[in-house]
GROMACS .gro file of C-alpha atoms in nm:
model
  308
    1UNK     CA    1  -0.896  -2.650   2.322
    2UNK     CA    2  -0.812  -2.296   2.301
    3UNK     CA    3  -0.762  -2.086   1.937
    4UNK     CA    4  -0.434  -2.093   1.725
    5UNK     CA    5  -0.250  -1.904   1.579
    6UNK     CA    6   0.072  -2.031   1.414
    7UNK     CA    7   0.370  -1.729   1.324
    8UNK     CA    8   0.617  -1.740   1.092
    9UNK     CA    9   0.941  -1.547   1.122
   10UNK     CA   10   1.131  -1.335   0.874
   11UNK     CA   11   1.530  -1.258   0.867
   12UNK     CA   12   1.766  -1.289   1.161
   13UNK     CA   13   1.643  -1.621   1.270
   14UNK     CA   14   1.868  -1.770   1.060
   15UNK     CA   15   2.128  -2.053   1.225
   16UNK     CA   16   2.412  -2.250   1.076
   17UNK     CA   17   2.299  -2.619   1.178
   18UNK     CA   18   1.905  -2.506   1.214
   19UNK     CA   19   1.679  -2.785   1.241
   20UNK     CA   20   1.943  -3.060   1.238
   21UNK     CA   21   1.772  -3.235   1.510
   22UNK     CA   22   1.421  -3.223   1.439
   23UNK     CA   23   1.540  -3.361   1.051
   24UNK     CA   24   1.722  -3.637   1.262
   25UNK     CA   25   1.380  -3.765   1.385
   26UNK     CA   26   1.148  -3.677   1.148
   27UNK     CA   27   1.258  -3.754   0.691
   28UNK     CA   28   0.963  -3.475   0.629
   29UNK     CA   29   1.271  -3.169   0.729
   30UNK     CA   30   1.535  -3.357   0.441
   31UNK     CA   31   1.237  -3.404   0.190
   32UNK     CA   32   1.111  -3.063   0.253
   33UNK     CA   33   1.447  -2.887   0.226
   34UNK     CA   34   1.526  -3.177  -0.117
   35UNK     CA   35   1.222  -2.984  -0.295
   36UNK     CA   36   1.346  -2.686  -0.229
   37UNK     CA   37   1.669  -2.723  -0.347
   38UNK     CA   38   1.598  -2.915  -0.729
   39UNK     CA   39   1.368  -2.605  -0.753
   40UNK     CA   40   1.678  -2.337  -0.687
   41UNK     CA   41   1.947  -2.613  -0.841
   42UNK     CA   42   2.188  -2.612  -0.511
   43UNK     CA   43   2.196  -2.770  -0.223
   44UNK     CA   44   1.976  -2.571  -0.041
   45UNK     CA   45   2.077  -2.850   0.312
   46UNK     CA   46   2.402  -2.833   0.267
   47UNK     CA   47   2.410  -2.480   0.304
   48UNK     CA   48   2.218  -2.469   0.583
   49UNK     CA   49   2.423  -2.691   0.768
   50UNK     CA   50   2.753  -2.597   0.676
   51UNK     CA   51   2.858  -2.270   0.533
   52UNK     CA   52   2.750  -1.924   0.712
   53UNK     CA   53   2.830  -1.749   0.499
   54UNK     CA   54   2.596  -1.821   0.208
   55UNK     CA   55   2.330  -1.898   0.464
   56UNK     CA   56   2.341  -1.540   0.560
   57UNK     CA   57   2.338  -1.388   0.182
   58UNK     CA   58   1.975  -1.263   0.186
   59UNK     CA   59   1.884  -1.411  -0.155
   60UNK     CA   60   1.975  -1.755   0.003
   61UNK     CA   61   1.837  -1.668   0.364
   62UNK     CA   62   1.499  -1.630   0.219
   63UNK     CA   63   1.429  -1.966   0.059
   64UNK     CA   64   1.620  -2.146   0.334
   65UNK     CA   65   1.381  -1.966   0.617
   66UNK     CA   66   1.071  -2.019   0.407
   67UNK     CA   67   1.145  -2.427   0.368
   68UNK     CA   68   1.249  -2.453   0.753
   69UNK     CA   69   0.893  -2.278   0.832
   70UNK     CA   70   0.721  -2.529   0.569
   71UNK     CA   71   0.848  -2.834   0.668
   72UNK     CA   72   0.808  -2.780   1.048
   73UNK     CA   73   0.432  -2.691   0.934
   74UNK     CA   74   0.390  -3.028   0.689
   75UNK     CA   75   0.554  -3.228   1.019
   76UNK     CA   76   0.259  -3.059   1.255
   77UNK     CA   77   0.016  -3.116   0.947
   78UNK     CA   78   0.108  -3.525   0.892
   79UNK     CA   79   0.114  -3.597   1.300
   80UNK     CA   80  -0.232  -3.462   1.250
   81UNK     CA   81  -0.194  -3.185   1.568
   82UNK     CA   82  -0.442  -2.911   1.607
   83UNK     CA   83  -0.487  -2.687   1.353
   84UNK     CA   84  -0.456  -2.254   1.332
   85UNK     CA   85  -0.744  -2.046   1.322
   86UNK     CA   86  -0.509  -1.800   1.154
   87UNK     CA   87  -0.187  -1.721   0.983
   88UNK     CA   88   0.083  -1.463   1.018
   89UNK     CA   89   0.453  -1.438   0.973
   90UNK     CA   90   0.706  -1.139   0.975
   91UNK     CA   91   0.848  -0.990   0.682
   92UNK     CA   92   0.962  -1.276   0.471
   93UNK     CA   93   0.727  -1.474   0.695
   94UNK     CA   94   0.396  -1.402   0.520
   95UNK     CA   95   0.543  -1.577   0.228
   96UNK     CA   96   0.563  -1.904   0.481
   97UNK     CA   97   0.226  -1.849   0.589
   98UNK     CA   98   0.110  -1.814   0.234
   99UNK     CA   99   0.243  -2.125   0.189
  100UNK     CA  100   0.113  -2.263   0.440
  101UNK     CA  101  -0.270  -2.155   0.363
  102UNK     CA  102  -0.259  -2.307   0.019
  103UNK     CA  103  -0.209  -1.943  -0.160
  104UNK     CA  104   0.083  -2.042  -0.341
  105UNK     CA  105   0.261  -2.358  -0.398
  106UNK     CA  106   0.585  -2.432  -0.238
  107UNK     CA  107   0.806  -2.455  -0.538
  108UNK     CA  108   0.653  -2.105  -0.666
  109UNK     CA  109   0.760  -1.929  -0.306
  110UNK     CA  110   1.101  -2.096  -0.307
  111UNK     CA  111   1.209  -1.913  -0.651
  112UNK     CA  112   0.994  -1.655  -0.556
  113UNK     CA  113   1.159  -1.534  -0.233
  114UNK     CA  114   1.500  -1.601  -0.396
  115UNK     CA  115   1.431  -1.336  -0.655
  116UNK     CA  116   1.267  -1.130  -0.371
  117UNK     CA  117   1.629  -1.141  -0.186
  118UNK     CA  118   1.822  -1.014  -0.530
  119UNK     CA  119   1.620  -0.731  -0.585
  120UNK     CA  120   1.634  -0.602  -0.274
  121UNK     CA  121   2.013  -0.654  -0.271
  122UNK     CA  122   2.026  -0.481  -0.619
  123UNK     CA  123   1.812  -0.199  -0.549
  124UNK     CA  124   2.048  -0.074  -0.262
  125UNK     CA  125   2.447  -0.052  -0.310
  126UNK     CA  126   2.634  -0.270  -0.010
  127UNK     CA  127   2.710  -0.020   0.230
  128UNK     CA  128   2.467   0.257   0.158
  129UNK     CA  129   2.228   0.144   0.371
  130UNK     CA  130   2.201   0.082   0.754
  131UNK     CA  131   1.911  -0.029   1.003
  132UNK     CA  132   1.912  -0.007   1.370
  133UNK     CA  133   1.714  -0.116   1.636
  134UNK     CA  134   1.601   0.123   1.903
  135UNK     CA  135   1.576   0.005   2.240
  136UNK     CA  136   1.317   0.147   2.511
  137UNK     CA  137   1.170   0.464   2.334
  138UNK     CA  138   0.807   0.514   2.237
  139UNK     CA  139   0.725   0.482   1.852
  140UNK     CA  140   0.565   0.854   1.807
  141UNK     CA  141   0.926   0.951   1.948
  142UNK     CA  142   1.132   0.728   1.688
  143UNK     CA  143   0.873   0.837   1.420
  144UNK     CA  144   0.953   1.216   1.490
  145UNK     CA  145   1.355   1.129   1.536
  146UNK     CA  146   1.300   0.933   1.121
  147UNK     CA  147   1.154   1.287   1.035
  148UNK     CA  148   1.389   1.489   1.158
  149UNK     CA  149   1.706   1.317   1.043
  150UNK     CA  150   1.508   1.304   0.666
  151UNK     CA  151   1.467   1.669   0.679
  152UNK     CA  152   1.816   1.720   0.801
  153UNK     CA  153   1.998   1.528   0.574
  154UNK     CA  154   1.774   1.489   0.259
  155UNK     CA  155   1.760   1.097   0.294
  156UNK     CA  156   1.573   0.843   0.315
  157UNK     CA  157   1.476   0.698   0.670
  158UNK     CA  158   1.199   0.534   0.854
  159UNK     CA  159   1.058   0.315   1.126
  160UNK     CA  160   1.027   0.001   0.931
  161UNK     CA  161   0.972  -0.260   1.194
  162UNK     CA  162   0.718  -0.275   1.473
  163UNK     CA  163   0.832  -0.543   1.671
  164UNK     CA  164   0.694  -0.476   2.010
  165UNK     CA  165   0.635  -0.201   2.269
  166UNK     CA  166   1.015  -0.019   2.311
  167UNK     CA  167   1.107  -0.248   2.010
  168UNK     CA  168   1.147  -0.088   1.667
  169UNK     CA  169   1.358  -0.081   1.399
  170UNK     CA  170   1.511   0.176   1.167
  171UNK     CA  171   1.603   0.171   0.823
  172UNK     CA  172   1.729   0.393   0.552
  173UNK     CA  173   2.045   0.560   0.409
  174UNK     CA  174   2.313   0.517   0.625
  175UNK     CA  175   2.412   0.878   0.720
  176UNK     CA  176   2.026   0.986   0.766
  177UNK     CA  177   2.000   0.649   0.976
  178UNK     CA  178   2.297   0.698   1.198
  179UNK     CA  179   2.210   1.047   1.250
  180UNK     CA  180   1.825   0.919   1.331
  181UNK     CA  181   1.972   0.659   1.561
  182UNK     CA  182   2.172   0.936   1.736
  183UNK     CA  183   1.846   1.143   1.751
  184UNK     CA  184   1.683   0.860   1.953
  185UNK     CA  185   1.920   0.849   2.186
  186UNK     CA  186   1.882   1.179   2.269
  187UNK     CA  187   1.526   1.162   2.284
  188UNK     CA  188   1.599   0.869   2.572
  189UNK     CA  189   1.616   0.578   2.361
  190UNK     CA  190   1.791   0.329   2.624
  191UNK     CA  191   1.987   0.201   2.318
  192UNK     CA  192   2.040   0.214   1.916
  193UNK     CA  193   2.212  -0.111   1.812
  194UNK     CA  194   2.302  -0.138   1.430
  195UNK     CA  195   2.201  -0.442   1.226
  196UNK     CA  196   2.454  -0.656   1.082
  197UNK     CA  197   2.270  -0.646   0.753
  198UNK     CA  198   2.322  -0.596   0.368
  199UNK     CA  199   1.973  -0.460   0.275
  200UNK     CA  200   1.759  -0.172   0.430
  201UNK     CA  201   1.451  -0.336   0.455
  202UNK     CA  202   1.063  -0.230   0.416
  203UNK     CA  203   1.172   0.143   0.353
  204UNK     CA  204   1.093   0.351   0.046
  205UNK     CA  205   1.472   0.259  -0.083
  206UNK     CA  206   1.344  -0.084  -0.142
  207UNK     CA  207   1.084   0.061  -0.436
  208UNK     CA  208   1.282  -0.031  -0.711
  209UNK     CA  209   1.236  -0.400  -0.597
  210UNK     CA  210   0.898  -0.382  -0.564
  211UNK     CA  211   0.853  -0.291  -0.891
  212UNK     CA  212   1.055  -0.560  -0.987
  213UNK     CA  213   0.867  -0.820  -0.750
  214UNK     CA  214   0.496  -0.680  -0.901
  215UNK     CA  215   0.642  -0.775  -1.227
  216UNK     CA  216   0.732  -1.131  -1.138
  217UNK     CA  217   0.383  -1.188  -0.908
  218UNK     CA  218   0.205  -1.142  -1.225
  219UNK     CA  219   0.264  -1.462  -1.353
  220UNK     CA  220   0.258  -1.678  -1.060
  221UNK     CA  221  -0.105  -1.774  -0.911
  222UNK     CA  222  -0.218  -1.738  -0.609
  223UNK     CA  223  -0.477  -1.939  -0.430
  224UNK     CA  224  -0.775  -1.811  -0.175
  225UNK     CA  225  -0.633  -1.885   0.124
  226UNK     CA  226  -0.786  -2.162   0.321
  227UNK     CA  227  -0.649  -2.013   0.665
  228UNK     CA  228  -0.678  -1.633   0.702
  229UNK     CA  229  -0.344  -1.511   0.699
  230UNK     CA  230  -0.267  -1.131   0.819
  231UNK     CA  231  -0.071  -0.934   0.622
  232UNK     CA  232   0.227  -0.711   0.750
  233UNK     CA  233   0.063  -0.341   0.527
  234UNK     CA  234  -0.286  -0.364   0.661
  235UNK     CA  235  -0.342  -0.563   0.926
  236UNK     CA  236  -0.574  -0.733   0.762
  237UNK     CA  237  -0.653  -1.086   0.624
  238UNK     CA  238  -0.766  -1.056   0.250
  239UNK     CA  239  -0.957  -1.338   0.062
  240UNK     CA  240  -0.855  -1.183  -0.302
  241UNK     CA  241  -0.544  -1.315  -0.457
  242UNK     CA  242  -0.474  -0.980  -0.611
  243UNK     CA  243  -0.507  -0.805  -0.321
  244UNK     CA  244  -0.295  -1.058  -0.174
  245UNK     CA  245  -0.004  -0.993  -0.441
  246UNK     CA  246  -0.058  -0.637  -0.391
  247UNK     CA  247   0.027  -0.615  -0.017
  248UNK     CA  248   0.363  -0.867  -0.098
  249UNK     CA  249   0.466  -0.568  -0.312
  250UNK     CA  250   0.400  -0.248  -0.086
  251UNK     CA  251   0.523  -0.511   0.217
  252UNK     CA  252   0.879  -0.465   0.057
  253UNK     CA  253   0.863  -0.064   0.125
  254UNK     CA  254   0.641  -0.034   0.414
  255UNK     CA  255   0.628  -0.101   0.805
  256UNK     CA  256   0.614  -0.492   0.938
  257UNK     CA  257   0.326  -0.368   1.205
  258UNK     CA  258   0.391  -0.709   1.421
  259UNK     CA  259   0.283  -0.531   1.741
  260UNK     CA  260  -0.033  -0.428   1.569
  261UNK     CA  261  -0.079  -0.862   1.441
  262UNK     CA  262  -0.058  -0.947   1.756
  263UNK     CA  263  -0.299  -0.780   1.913
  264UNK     CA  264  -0.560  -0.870   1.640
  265UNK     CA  265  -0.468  -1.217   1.715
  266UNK     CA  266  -0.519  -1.167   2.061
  267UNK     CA  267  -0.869  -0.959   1.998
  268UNK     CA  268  -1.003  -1.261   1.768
  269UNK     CA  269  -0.976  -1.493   2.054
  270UNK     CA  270  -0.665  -1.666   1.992
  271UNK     CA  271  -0.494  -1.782   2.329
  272UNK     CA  272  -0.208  -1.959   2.199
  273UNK     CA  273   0.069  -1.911   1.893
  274UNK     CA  274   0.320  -2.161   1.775
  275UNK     CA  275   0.612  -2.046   1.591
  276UNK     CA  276   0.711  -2.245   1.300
  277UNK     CA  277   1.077  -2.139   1.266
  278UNK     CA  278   1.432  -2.220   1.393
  279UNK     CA  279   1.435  -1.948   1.665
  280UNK     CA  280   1.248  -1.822   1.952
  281UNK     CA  281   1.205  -1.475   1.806
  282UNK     CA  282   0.834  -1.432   1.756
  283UNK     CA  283   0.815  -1.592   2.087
  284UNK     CA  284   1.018  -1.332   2.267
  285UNK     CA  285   0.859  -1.079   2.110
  286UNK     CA  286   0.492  -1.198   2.205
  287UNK     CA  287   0.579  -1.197   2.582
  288UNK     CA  288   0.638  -0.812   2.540
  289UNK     CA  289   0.307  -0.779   2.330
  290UNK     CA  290   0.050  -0.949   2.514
  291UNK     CA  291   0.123  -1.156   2.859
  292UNK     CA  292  -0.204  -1.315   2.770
  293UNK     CA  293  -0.094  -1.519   2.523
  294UNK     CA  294   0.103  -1.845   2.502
  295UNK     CA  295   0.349  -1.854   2.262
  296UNK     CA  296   0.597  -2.143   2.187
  297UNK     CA  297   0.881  -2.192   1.896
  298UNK     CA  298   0.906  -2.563   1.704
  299UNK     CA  299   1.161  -2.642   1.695
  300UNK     CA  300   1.325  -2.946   1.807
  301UNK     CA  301   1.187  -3.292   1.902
  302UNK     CA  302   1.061  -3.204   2.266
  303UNK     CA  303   0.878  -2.915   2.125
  304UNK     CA  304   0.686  -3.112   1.896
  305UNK     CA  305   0.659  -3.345   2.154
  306UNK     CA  306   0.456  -3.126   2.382
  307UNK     CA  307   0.175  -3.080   2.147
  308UNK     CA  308   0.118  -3.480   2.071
   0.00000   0.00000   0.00000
Protein backbone atom coordinates (compact mmCIF):
# COMPACT_ATOMS: atom_id res chain seq x y z
CA UNK A 1 0.00 0.00 0.00
CA UNK A 2 1.56 3.17 -0.90
CA UNK A 3 2.54 6.19 1.88
CA UNK A 4 -0.03 8.79 3.28
CA UNK A 5 -0.25 11.75 3.80
CA UNK A 6 -3.54 13.28 5.07
CA UNK A 7 -3.95 17.57 4.54
CA UNK A 8 -5.90 19.72 6.29
CA UNK A 9 -7.23 22.97 4.87
CA UNK A 10 -7.35 26.46 6.28
CA UNK A 11 -9.97 29.43 5.38
CA UNK A 12 -12.05 29.64 2.22
CA UNK A 13 -13.19 26.11 2.31
CA UNK A 14 -15.84 27.05 4.26
CA UNK A 15 -19.66 25.98 2.94
CA UNK A 16 -23.09 26.72 4.32
CA UNK A 17 -24.54 23.00 4.56
CA UNK A 18 -20.76 21.37 4.67
CA UNK A 19 -20.76 17.89 5.59
CA UNK A 20 -24.53 17.46 5.85
CA UNK A 21 -24.34 14.26 4.06
CA UNK A 22 -21.52 12.50 5.38
CA UNK A 23 -23.25 13.46 9.18
CA UNK A 24 -26.43 11.83 7.57
CA UNK A 25 -24.58 8.45 7.41
CA UNK A 26 -22.18 8.49 9.86
CA UNK A 27 -23.45 10.07 14.17
CA UNK A 28 -19.39 10.56 14.59
CA UNK A 29 -19.89 14.32 12.24
CA UNK A 30 -23.08 15.45 14.94
CA UNK A 31 -21.02 14.15 18.01
CA UNK A 32 -17.91 15.70 16.76
CA UNK A 33 -19.42 19.08 15.90
CA UNK A 34 -21.80 18.55 19.76
CA UNK A 35 -18.19 18.73 21.52
CA UNK A 36 -17.30 21.44 19.86
CA UNK A 37 -20.03 23.48 20.45
CA UNK A 38 -20.62 22.90 24.71
CA UNK A 39 -16.89 23.88 24.56
CA UNK A 40 -17.63 27.48 22.63
CA UNK A 41 -21.43 27.56 24.29
CA UNK A 42 -23.35 27.92 20.71
CA UNK A 43 -24.46 25.87 18.39
CA UNK A 44 -21.53 25.43 16.57
CA UNK A 45 -24.11 22.83 13.77
CA UNK A 46 -26.54 25.03 13.53
CA UNK A 47 -24.39 27.55 12.22
CA UNK A 48 -22.87 25.57 9.93
CA UNK A 49 -25.89 24.56 8.38
CA UNK A 50 -27.86 27.51 8.37
CA UNK A 51 -26.61 31.01 8.65
CA UNK A 52 -23.63 32.31 6.24
CA UNK A 53 -23.12 34.77 7.64
CA UNK A 54 -21.71 33.80 11.04
CA UNK A 55 -20.15 30.81 9.33
CA UNK A 56 -18.01 33.19 7.46
CA UNK A 57 -16.97 35.53 10.63
CA UNK A 58 -13.37 34.27 10.96
CA UNK A 59 -13.52 33.76 14.75
CA UNK A 60 -16.42 31.26 13.99
CA UNK A 61 -14.85 29.90 10.62
CA UNK A 62 -11.96 28.63 12.54
CA UNK A 63 -13.49 26.28 15.08
CA UNK A 64 -16.15 25.19 12.58
CA UNK A 65 -13.20 24.16 9.90
CA UNK A 66 -11.08 22.62 12.62
CA UNK A 67 -14.21 20.20 13.93
CA UNK A 68 -15.24 19.36 10.15
CA UNK A 69 -11.38 18.26 9.63
CA UNK A 70 -11.57 16.26 13.12
CA UNK A 71 -14.49 14.46 12.75
CA UNK A 72 -13.90 13.37 9.09
CA UNK A 73 -10.40 12.15 10.66
CA UNK A 74 -12.14 10.24 13.95
CA UNK A 75 -14.72 8.66 11.04
CA UNK A 76 -11.40 7.37 8.93
CA UNK A 77 -9.81 6.51 12.46
CA UNK A 78 -13.08 4.25 13.89
CA UNK A 79 -13.65 2.42 10.21
CA UNK A 80 -10.09 1.51 11.00
CA UNK A 81 -8.70 2.72 7.18
CA UNK A 82 -5.06 3.13 6.57
CA UNK A 83 -3.27 5.34 8.46
CA UNK A 84 -0.80 8.77 7.45
CA UNK A 85 2.75 8.61 7.55
CA UNK A 86 2.49 12.36 8.04
CA UNK A 87 0.50 15.42 8.82
CA UNK A 88 0.00 18.81 7.29
CA UNK A 89 -2.72 21.34 6.93
CA UNK A 90 -2.82 25.04 5.63
CA UNK A 91 -2.95 27.93 7.73
CA UNK A 92 -5.59 27.21 10.26
CA UNK A 93 -5.04 23.63 9.12
CA UNK A 94 -1.98 22.75 11.23
CA UNK A 95 -4.17 23.30 14.17
CA UNK A 96 -6.41 20.19 12.60
CA UNK A 97 -3.46 18.23 12.08
CA UNK A 98 -2.28 18.97 15.57
CA UNK A 99 -5.26 17.62 16.56
CA UNK A 100 -5.14 15.01 14.81
CA UNK A 101 -1.47 13.77 15.99
CA UNK A 102 -2.46 13.86 19.62
CA UNK A 103 -0.54 17.40 20.25
CA UNK A 104 -3.41 19.01 21.66
CA UNK A 105 -6.76 17.94 22.69
CA UNK A 106 -9.78 18.80 20.75
CA UNK A 107 -11.60 20.93 23.21
CA UNK A 108 -8.19 23.01 23.80
CA UNK A 109 -7.98 23.75 19.72
CA UNK A 110 -11.68 24.57 19.52
CA UNK A 111 -11.33 27.68 22.07
CA UNK A 112 -8.05 27.98 20.91
CA UNK A 113 -8.63 28.79 17.22
CA UNK A 114 -11.69 30.87 18.27
CA UNK A 115 -9.45 33.24 20.15
CA UNK A 116 -6.93 32.85 17.24
CA UNK A 117 -9.84 34.32 14.83
CA UNK A 118 -10.50 37.53 17.36
CA UNK A 119 -7.14 38.58 17.52
CA UNK A 120 -6.49 38.59 14.22
CA UNK A 121 -9.78 40.45 13.60
CA UNK A 122 -8.74 42.94 16.40
CA UNK A 123 -5.32 43.51 15.40
CA UNK A 124 -6.42 44.89 11.91
CA UNK A 125 -9.38 47.58 11.54
CA UNK A 126 -12.25 46.12 8.91
CA UNK A 127 -11.32 47.62 5.83
CA UNK A 128 -7.68 48.44 6.26
CA UNK A 129 -6.55 45.49 5.00
CA UNK A 130 -6.79 43.62 1.60
CA UNK A 131 -5.27 40.26 0.10
CA UNK A 132 -5.20 39.23 -3.43
CA UNK A 133 -4.38 36.38 -5.27
CA UNK A 134 -2.04 36.58 -8.21
CA UNK A 135 -2.65 34.47 -11.03
CA UNK A 136 0.22 33.08 -13.46
CA UNK A 137 3.38 35.11 -12.35
CA UNK A 138 6.54 33.63 -10.87
CA UNK A 139 7.04 34.16 -6.98
CA UNK A 140 10.62 36.09 -7.23
CA UNK A 141 8.39 38.49 -9.52
CA UNK A 142 5.44 38.93 -6.87
CA UNK A 143 8.18 39.07 -4.12
CA UNK A 144 9.91 42.10 -5.95
CA UNK A 145 6.23 43.70 -6.92
CA UNK A 146 5.49 43.30 -2.38
CA UNK A 147 8.87 45.30 -2.22
CA UNK A 148 8.27 47.78 -4.38
CA UNK A 149 4.75 48.79 -3.45
CA UNK A 150 6.27 48.74 0.53
CA UNK A 151 8.87 51.13 -0.48
CA UNK A 152 6.45 53.19 -2.44
CA UNK A 153 3.87 53.61 -0.14
CA UNK A 154 5.42 53.02 3.37
CA UNK A 155 3.07 49.94 4.11
CA UNK A 156 2.94 46.90 4.94
CA UNK A 157 2.73 44.09 2.17
CA UNK A 158 3.83 40.64 1.39
CA UNK A 159 3.51 37.31 -0.33
CA UNK A 160 1.82 35.45 2.41
CA UNK A 161 0.58 32.35 0.72
CA UNK A 162 2.42 29.81 -1.38
CA UNK A 163 -0.18 27.88 -2.77
CA UNK A 164 1.26 26.44 -5.88
CA UNK A 165 3.40 27.26 -8.94
CA UNK A 166 1.57 30.72 -10.56
CA UNK A 167 -0.53 30.57 -7.28
CA UNK A 168 0.21 33.10 -4.54
CA UNK A 169 -1.35 35.29 -2.44
CA UNK A 170 -0.89 38.85 -1.22
CA UNK A 171 -1.58 40.49 1.87
CA UNK A 172 -1.14 43.75 3.60
CA UNK A 173 -2.54 47.33 3.90
CA UNK A 174 -4.93 47.90 1.45
CA UNK A 175 -3.45 50.83 -0.59
CA UNK A 176 0.22 49.17 -0.57
CA UNK A 177 -1.72 45.86 -1.62
CA UNK A 178 -3.76 47.26 -4.41
CA UNK A 179 -0.90 49.13 -5.66
CA UNK A 180 1.29 45.63 -5.34
CA UNK A 181 -1.53 43.85 -7.12
CA UNK A 182 -1.38 46.50 -9.88
CA UNK A 183 2.45 46.03 -9.94
CA UNK A 184 1.92 42.32 -10.78
CA UNK A 185 -0.03 42.89 -13.42
CA UNK A 186 2.31 44.81 -15.00
CA UNK A 187 4.98 42.51 -14.41
CA UNK A 188 2.53 39.86 -16.50
CA UNK A 189 0.62 38.52 -13.77
CA UNK A 190 -2.35 36.87 -15.93
CA UNK A 191 -4.63 38.10 -13.08
CA UNK A 192 -4.90 39.83 -9.42
CA UNK A 193 -8.26 38.80 -7.90
CA UNK A 194 -9.06 40.40 -4.40
CA UNK A 195 -10.16 38.23 -1.48
CA UNK A 196 -13.44 38.65 -0.04
CA UNK A 197 -11.89 38.70 3.40
CA UNK A 198 -11.92 40.63 6.81
CA UNK A 199 -8.34 39.85 8.00
CA UNK A 200 -4.89 40.19 6.18
CA UNK A 201 -3.52 37.06 6.97
CA UNK A 202 0.18 35.66 7.81
CA UNK A 203 1.67 39.25 7.21
CA UNK A 204 3.64 41.31 9.71
CA UNK A 205 0.13 43.31 10.45
CA UNK A 206 -1.01 40.23 12.16
CA UNK A 207 1.97 40.70 15.05
CA UNK A 208 -0.11 42.11 17.51
CA UNK A 209 -2.07 38.76 17.50
CA UNK A 210 0.67 36.77 17.80
CA UNK A 211 1.64 38.24 20.73
CA UNK A 212 -1.60 37.79 21.95
CA UNK A 213 -1.80 33.99 20.77
CA UNK A 214 1.99 33.29 22.55
CA UNK A 215 0.31 34.53 25.59
CA UNK A 216 -2.64 32.17 25.53
CA UNK A 217 -0.31 28.92 24.17
CA UNK A 218 1.42 29.23 27.39
CA UNK A 219 -1.02 27.66 29.33
CA UNK A 220 -2.38 25.07 27.15
CA UNK A 221 -0.17 21.72 26.70
CA UNK A 222 0.88 20.32 23.97
CA UNK A 223 1.62 16.72 23.31
CA UNK A 224 4.71 15.05 21.14
CA UNK A 225 3.09 14.38 18.23
CA UNK A 226 2.52 10.79 17.40
CA UNK A 227 2.32 11.57 13.49
CA UNK A 228 4.92 14.06 12.19
CA UNK A 229 3.08 16.96 11.25
CA UNK A 230 4.84 19.81 8.97
CA UNK A 231 4.58 23.06 9.93
CA UNK A 232 3.63 26.06 7.55
CA UNK A 233 7.26 28.53 9.00
CA UNK A 234 9.82 25.84 8.46
CA UNK A 235 8.97 23.18 6.60
CA UNK A 236 9.74 21.09 9.04
CA UNK A 237 8.16 18.48 11.43
CA UNK A 238 9.29 19.25 15.10
CA UNK A 239 9.04 16.66 18.00
CA UNK A 240 9.28 19.60 20.83
CA UNK A 241 6.05 20.98 22.04
CA UNK A 242 7.62 24.36 22.47
CA UNK A 243 8.93 24.50 19.33
CA UNK A 244 5.67 23.43 18.21
CA UNK A 245 3.86 26.51 19.99
CA UNK A 246 6.50 28.64 18.68
CA UNK A 247 5.91 28.09 14.93
CA UNK A 248 1.73 28.50 15.71
CA UNK A 249 2.83 32.01 16.75
CA UNK A 250 5.31 33.22 13.89
CA UNK A 251 2.66 31.04 11.49
CA UNK A 252 0.20 34.02 12.18
CA UNK A 253 2.82 36.64 10.52
CA UNK A 254 4.70 34.59 8.13
CA UNK A 255 4.31 32.74 4.64
CA UNK A 256 1.95 29.36 4.45
CA UNK A 257 4.94 27.67 2.15
CA UNK A 258 2.26 24.85 0.89
CA UNK A 259 4.16 24.47 -2.40
CA UNK A 260 7.30 23.91 -0.44
CA UNK A 261 4.96 20.87 2.01
CA UNK A 262 4.22 19.34 -0.78
CA UNK A 263 7.12 18.61 -2.24
CA UNK A 264 8.63 17.29 1.08
CA UNK A 265 5.73 15.05 1.11
CA UNK A 266 6.38 13.98 -2.19
CA UNK A 267 10.42 13.62 -1.47
CA UNK A 268 9.61 11.36 1.76
CA UNK A 269 7.91 8.89 -0.38
CA UNK A 270 4.41 9.67 0.07
CA UNK A 271 2.29 8.74 -3.14
CA UNK A 272 -1.02 9.58 -2.00
CA UNK A 273 -2.83 12.57 0.23
CA UNK A 274 -6.33 12.62 1.52
CA UNK A 275 -7.86 15.81 2.39
CA UNK A 276 -9.84 15.89 5.48
CA UNK A 277 -12.02 18.96 4.81
CA UNK A 278 -15.31 20.06 3.14
CA UNK A 279 -13.67 21.19 -0.15
CA UNK A 280 -11.48 20.06 -2.84
CA UNK A 281 -8.95 22.82 -2.30
CA UNK A 282 -5.78 21.10 -1.22
CA UNK A 283 -6.68 18.73 -3.88
CA UNK A 284 -6.67 21.25 -6.67
CA UNK A 285 -3.82 22.67 -5.54
CA UNK A 286 -1.72 19.30 -5.42
CA UNK A 287 -2.45 18.60 -9.15
CA UNK A 288 -0.49 21.91 -9.89
CA UNK A 289 2.33 20.87 -7.35
CA UNK A 290 3.24 17.48 -8.14
CA UNK A 291 1.32 15.27 -11.00
CA UNK A 292 2.89 12.45 -9.11
CA UNK A 293 0.79 12.42 -6.44
CA UNK A 294 -2.78 11.26 -5.76
CA UNK A 295 -4.72 13.45 -3.94
CA UNK A 296 -8.45 13.06 -2.96
CA UNK A 297 -10.92 15.34 -0.62
CA UNK A 298 -13.41 13.39 2.13
CA UNK A 299 -15.89 14.37 1.93
CA UNK A 300 -19.10 12.75 1.35
CA UNK A 301 -20.20 9.07 1.64
CA UNK A 302 -18.72 7.78 -1.78
CA UNK A 303 -15.46 9.27 -0.86
CA UNK A 304 -15.16 7.43 2.19
CA UNK A 305 -16.45 4.71 0.42
CA UNK A 306 -13.54 4.37 -1.92
CA UNK A 307 -11.02 3.80 0.72
CA UNK A 308 -13.07 0.78 2.61
Amino acid sequence: MSKQAWVFPGQGSQTLGMLSELASEYAIIQETFAQASEALGYDLWDVVQNDEQKLNQTHITQPALLAASYAIYKLLVEKELSQPVYLAGHSLGEYSALVCAGVIDFTDAVKLVEARGQFMQQAVPAGTGAMYAIIGLDDDKVVASCQQAQAETNEVVAAVNFNSPGQIVIAGNKNATDVAANLCKEHGAKRALPLAVSVPSHCALMKPAAEQLASLLKDIQFQTPKIPVINNVDVAYPNDPEAIKQALVKQLYSPVRWTETVTMLAELGVETLLEMGPSKVLTGLTKRIDKRLSCTAINTIDSVNSLI
